[in-house]
mmCIF file of C-alpha atoms in Angstrom:
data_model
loop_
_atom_site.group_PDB
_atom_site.id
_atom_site.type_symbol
_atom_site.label_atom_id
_atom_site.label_comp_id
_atom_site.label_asym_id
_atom_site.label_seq_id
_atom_site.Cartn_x
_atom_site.Cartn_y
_atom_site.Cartn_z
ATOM 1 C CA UNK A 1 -148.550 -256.638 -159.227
ATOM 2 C CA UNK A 2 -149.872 -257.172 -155.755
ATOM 3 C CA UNK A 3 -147.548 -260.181 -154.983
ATOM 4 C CA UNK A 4 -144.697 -257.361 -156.437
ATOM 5 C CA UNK A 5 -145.781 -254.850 -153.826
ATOM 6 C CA UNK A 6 -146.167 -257.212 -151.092
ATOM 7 C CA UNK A 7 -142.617 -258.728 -151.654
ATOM 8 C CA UNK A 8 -141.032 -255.474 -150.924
ATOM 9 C CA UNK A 9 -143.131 -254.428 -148.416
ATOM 10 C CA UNK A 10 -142.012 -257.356 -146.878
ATOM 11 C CA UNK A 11 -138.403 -256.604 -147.868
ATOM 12 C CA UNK A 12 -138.491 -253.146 -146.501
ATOM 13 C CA UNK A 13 -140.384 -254.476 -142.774
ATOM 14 C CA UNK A 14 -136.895 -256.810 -142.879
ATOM 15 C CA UNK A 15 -134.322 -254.014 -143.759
ATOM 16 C CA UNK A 16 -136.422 -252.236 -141.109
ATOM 17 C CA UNK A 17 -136.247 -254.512 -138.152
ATOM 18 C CA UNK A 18 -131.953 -254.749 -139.389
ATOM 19 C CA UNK A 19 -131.488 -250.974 -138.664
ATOM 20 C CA UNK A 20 -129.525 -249.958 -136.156
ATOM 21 C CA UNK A 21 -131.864 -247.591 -133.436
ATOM 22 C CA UNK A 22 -129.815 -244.371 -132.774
ATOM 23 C CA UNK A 23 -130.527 -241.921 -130.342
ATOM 24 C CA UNK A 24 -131.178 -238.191 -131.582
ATOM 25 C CA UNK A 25 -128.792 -235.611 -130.148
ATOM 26 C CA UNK A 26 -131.026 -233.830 -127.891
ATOM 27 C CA UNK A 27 -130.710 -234.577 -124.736
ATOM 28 C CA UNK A 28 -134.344 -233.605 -123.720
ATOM 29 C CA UNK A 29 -135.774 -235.817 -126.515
ATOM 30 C CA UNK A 30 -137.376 -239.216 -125.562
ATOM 31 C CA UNK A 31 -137.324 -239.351 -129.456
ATOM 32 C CA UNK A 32 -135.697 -241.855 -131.149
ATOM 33 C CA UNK A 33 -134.563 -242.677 -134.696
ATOM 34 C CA UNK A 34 -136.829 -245.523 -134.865
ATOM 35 C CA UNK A 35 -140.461 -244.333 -134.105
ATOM 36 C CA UNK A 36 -141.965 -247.703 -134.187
ATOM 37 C CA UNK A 37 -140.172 -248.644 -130.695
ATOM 38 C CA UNK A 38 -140.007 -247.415 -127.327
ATOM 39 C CA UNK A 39 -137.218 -246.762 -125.088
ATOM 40 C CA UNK A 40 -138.088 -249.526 -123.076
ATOM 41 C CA UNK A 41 -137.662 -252.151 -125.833
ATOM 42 C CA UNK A 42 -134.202 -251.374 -126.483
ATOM 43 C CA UNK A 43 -131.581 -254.138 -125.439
ATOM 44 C CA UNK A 44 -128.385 -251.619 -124.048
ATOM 45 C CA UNK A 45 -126.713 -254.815 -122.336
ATOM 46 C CA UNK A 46 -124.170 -255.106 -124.458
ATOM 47 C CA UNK A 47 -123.510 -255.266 -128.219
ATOM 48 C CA UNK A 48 -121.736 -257.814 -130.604
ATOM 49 C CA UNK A 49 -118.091 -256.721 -129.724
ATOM 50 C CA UNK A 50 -118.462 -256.792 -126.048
ATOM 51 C CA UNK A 51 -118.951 -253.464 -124.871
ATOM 52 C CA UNK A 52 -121.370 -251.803 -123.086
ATOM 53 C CA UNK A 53 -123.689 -249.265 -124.923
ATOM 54 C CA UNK A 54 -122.708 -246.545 -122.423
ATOM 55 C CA UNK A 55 -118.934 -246.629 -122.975
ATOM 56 C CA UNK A 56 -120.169 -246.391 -127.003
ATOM 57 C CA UNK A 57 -122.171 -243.188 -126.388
ATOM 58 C CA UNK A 58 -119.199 -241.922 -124.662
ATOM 59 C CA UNK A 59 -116.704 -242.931 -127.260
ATOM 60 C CA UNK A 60 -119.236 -241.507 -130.385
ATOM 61 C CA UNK A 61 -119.424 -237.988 -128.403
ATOM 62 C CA UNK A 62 -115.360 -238.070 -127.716
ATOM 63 C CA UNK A 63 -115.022 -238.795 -131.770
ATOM 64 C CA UNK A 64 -117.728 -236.005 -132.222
ATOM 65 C CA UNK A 65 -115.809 -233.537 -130.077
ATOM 66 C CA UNK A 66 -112.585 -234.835 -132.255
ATOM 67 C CA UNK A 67 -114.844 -234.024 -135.694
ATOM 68 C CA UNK A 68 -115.859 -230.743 -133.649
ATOM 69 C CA UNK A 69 -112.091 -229.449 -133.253
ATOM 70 C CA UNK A 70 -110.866 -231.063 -136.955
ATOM 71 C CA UNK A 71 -113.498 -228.818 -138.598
ATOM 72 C CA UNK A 72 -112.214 -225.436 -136.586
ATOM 73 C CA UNK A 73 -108.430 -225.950 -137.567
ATOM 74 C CA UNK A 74 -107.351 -224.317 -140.721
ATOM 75 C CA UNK A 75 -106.675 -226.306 -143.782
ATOM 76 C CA UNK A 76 -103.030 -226.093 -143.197
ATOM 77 C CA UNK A 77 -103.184 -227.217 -139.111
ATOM 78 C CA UNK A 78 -105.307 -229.962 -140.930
ATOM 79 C CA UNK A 79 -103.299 -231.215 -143.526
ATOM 80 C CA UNK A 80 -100.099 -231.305 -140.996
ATOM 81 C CA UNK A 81 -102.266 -233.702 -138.415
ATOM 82 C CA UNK A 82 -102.744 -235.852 -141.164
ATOM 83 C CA UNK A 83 -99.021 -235.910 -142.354
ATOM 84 C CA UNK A 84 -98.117 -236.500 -139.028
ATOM 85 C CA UNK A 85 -100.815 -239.515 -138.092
ATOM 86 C CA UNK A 86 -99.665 -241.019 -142.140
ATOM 87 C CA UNK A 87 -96.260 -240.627 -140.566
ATOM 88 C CA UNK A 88 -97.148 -242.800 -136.926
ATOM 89 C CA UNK A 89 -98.853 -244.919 -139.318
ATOM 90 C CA UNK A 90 -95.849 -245.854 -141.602
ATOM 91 C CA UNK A 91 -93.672 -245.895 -139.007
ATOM 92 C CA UNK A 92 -95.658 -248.581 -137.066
ATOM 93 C CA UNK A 93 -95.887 -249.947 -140.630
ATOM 94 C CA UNK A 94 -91.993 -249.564 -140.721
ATOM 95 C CA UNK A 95 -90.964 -251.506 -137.424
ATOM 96 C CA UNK A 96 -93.672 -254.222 -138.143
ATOM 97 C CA UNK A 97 -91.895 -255.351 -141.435
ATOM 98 C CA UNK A 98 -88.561 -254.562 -139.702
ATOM 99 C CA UNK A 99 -89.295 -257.044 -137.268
ATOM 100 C CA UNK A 100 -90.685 -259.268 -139.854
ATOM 101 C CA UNK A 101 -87.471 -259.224 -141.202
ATOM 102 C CA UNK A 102 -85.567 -260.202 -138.361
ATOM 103 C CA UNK A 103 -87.794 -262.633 -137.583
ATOM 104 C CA UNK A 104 -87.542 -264.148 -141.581
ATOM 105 C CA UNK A 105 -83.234 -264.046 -140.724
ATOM 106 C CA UNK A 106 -83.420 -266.071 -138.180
ATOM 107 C CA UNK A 107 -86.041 -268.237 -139.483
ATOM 108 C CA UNK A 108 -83.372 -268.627 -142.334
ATOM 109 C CA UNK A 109 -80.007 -268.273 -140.371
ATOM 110 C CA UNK A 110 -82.023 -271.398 -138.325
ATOM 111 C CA UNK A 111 -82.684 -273.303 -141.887
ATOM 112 C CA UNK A 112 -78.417 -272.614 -142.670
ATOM 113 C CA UNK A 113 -77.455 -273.836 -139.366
ATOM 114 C CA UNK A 114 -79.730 -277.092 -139.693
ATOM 115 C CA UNK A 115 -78.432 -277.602 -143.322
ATOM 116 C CA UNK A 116 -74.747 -277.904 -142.360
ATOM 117 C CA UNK A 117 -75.661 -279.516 -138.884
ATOM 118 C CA UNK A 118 -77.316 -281.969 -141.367
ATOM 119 C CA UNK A 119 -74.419 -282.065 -143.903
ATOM 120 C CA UNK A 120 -71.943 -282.855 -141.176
ATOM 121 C CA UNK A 121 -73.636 -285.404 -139.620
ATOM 122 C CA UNK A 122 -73.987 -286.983 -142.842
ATOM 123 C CA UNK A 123 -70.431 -286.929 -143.662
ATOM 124 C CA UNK A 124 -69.800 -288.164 -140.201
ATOM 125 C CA UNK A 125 -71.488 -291.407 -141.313
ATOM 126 C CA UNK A 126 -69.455 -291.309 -144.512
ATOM 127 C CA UNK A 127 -66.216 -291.487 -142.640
ATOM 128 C CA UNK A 128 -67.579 -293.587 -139.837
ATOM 129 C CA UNK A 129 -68.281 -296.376 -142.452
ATOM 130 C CA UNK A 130 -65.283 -295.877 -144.593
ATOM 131 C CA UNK A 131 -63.189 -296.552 -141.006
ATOM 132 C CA UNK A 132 -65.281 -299.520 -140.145
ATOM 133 C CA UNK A 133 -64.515 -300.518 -143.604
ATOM 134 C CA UNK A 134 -60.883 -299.914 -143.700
ATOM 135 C CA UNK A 135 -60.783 -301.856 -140.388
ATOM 136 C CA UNK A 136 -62.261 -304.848 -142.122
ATOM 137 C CA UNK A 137 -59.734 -304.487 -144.703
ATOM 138 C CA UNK A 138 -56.996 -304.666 -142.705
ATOM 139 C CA UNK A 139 -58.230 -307.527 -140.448
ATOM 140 C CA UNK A 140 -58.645 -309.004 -143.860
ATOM 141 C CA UNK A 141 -54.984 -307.992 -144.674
ATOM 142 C CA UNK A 142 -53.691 -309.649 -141.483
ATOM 143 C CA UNK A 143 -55.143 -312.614 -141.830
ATOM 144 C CA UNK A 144 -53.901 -313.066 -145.586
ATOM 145 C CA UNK A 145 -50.460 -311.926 -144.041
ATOM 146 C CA UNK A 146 -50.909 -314.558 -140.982
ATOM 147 C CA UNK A 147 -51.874 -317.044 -143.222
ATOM 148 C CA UNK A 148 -48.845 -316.386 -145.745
ATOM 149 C CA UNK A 149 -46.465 -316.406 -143.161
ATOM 150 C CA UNK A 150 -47.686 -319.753 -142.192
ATOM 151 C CA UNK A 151 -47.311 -321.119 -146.051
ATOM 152 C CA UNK A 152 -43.776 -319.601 -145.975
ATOM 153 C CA UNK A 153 -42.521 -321.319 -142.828
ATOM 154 C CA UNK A 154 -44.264 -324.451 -143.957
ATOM 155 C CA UNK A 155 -42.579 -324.653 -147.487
ATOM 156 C CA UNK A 156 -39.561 -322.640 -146.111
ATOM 157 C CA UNK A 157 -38.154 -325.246 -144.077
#
């Protein structure tokens, strides 16, 4: 039982030192969400994404201001800023897999192009060697012919 109770006291000191410190909204306060630390121990340099704890604060009290004015506005005001940020949203949606598609028709108008490029050059070959084969044939021809004629005028007269 005492191993049991020291396990998740030690579990709890971990999710502890994990949670995020968050300033309370007063501005007088020195208070924070975390009474186990003092202002001086927080790290405001900078935090995993790169920006700078100030231009957070700033961006959490423009989205509170936003969440301010949202809950004013009537439900129908409401319901007509969400139709029309669903409607930016599809339509963003709209030219990505628009230009997707483009992109897909030339990837395959590419593919055709190299098929019959392909095809042609192959029966290029085909009638290249069929020539150089014909042209042995008729060397072949004239020599039989050369060599007939020579028989005939040597029997002939």
């Amino acid at each position: 039982l005492r191993f049991q109770i020291q396990t998740e006291l030690d579990s709890e000191r971990r999710r502890l030192e994990r949670c995020l410190v968050i300033e309370l909204d007063d501005e007088d306060s020195n208070e924070l969400a975390s009474p186990d630390q003092s202002r001086d121990d927080l790290d405001i340099s900078d935090d995993a994404n790169g920006e700078s704890v100030s231009a957070l604060q700033a961006k959490i009290l423009e989205l509170k201001l936003k969440l301010e004015v949202y809950a004013d506005v009537g439900a129908d005001v409401r319901d007509k800023a969400e139709l029309l940020v669903r409607e930016r949203r599809l339509k963003k949606e709209n030219e990505r897999l628009i230009h997707q598609i483009k992109r897909l028709g030339n990837i395959e108008r590419r593919e055709r192009m190299r098929y019959f490029e392909m095809d042609a050059n192959r029966l290029f070959a085909q009638k290249d060697s069929e020539i150089e084969r014909l042209k042995r044939e008729v060397t072949m021809l004239k020599d039989t012919e050369a060599s007939l004629m020579l028989d005939l005028d040597n029997t002939g007269s």
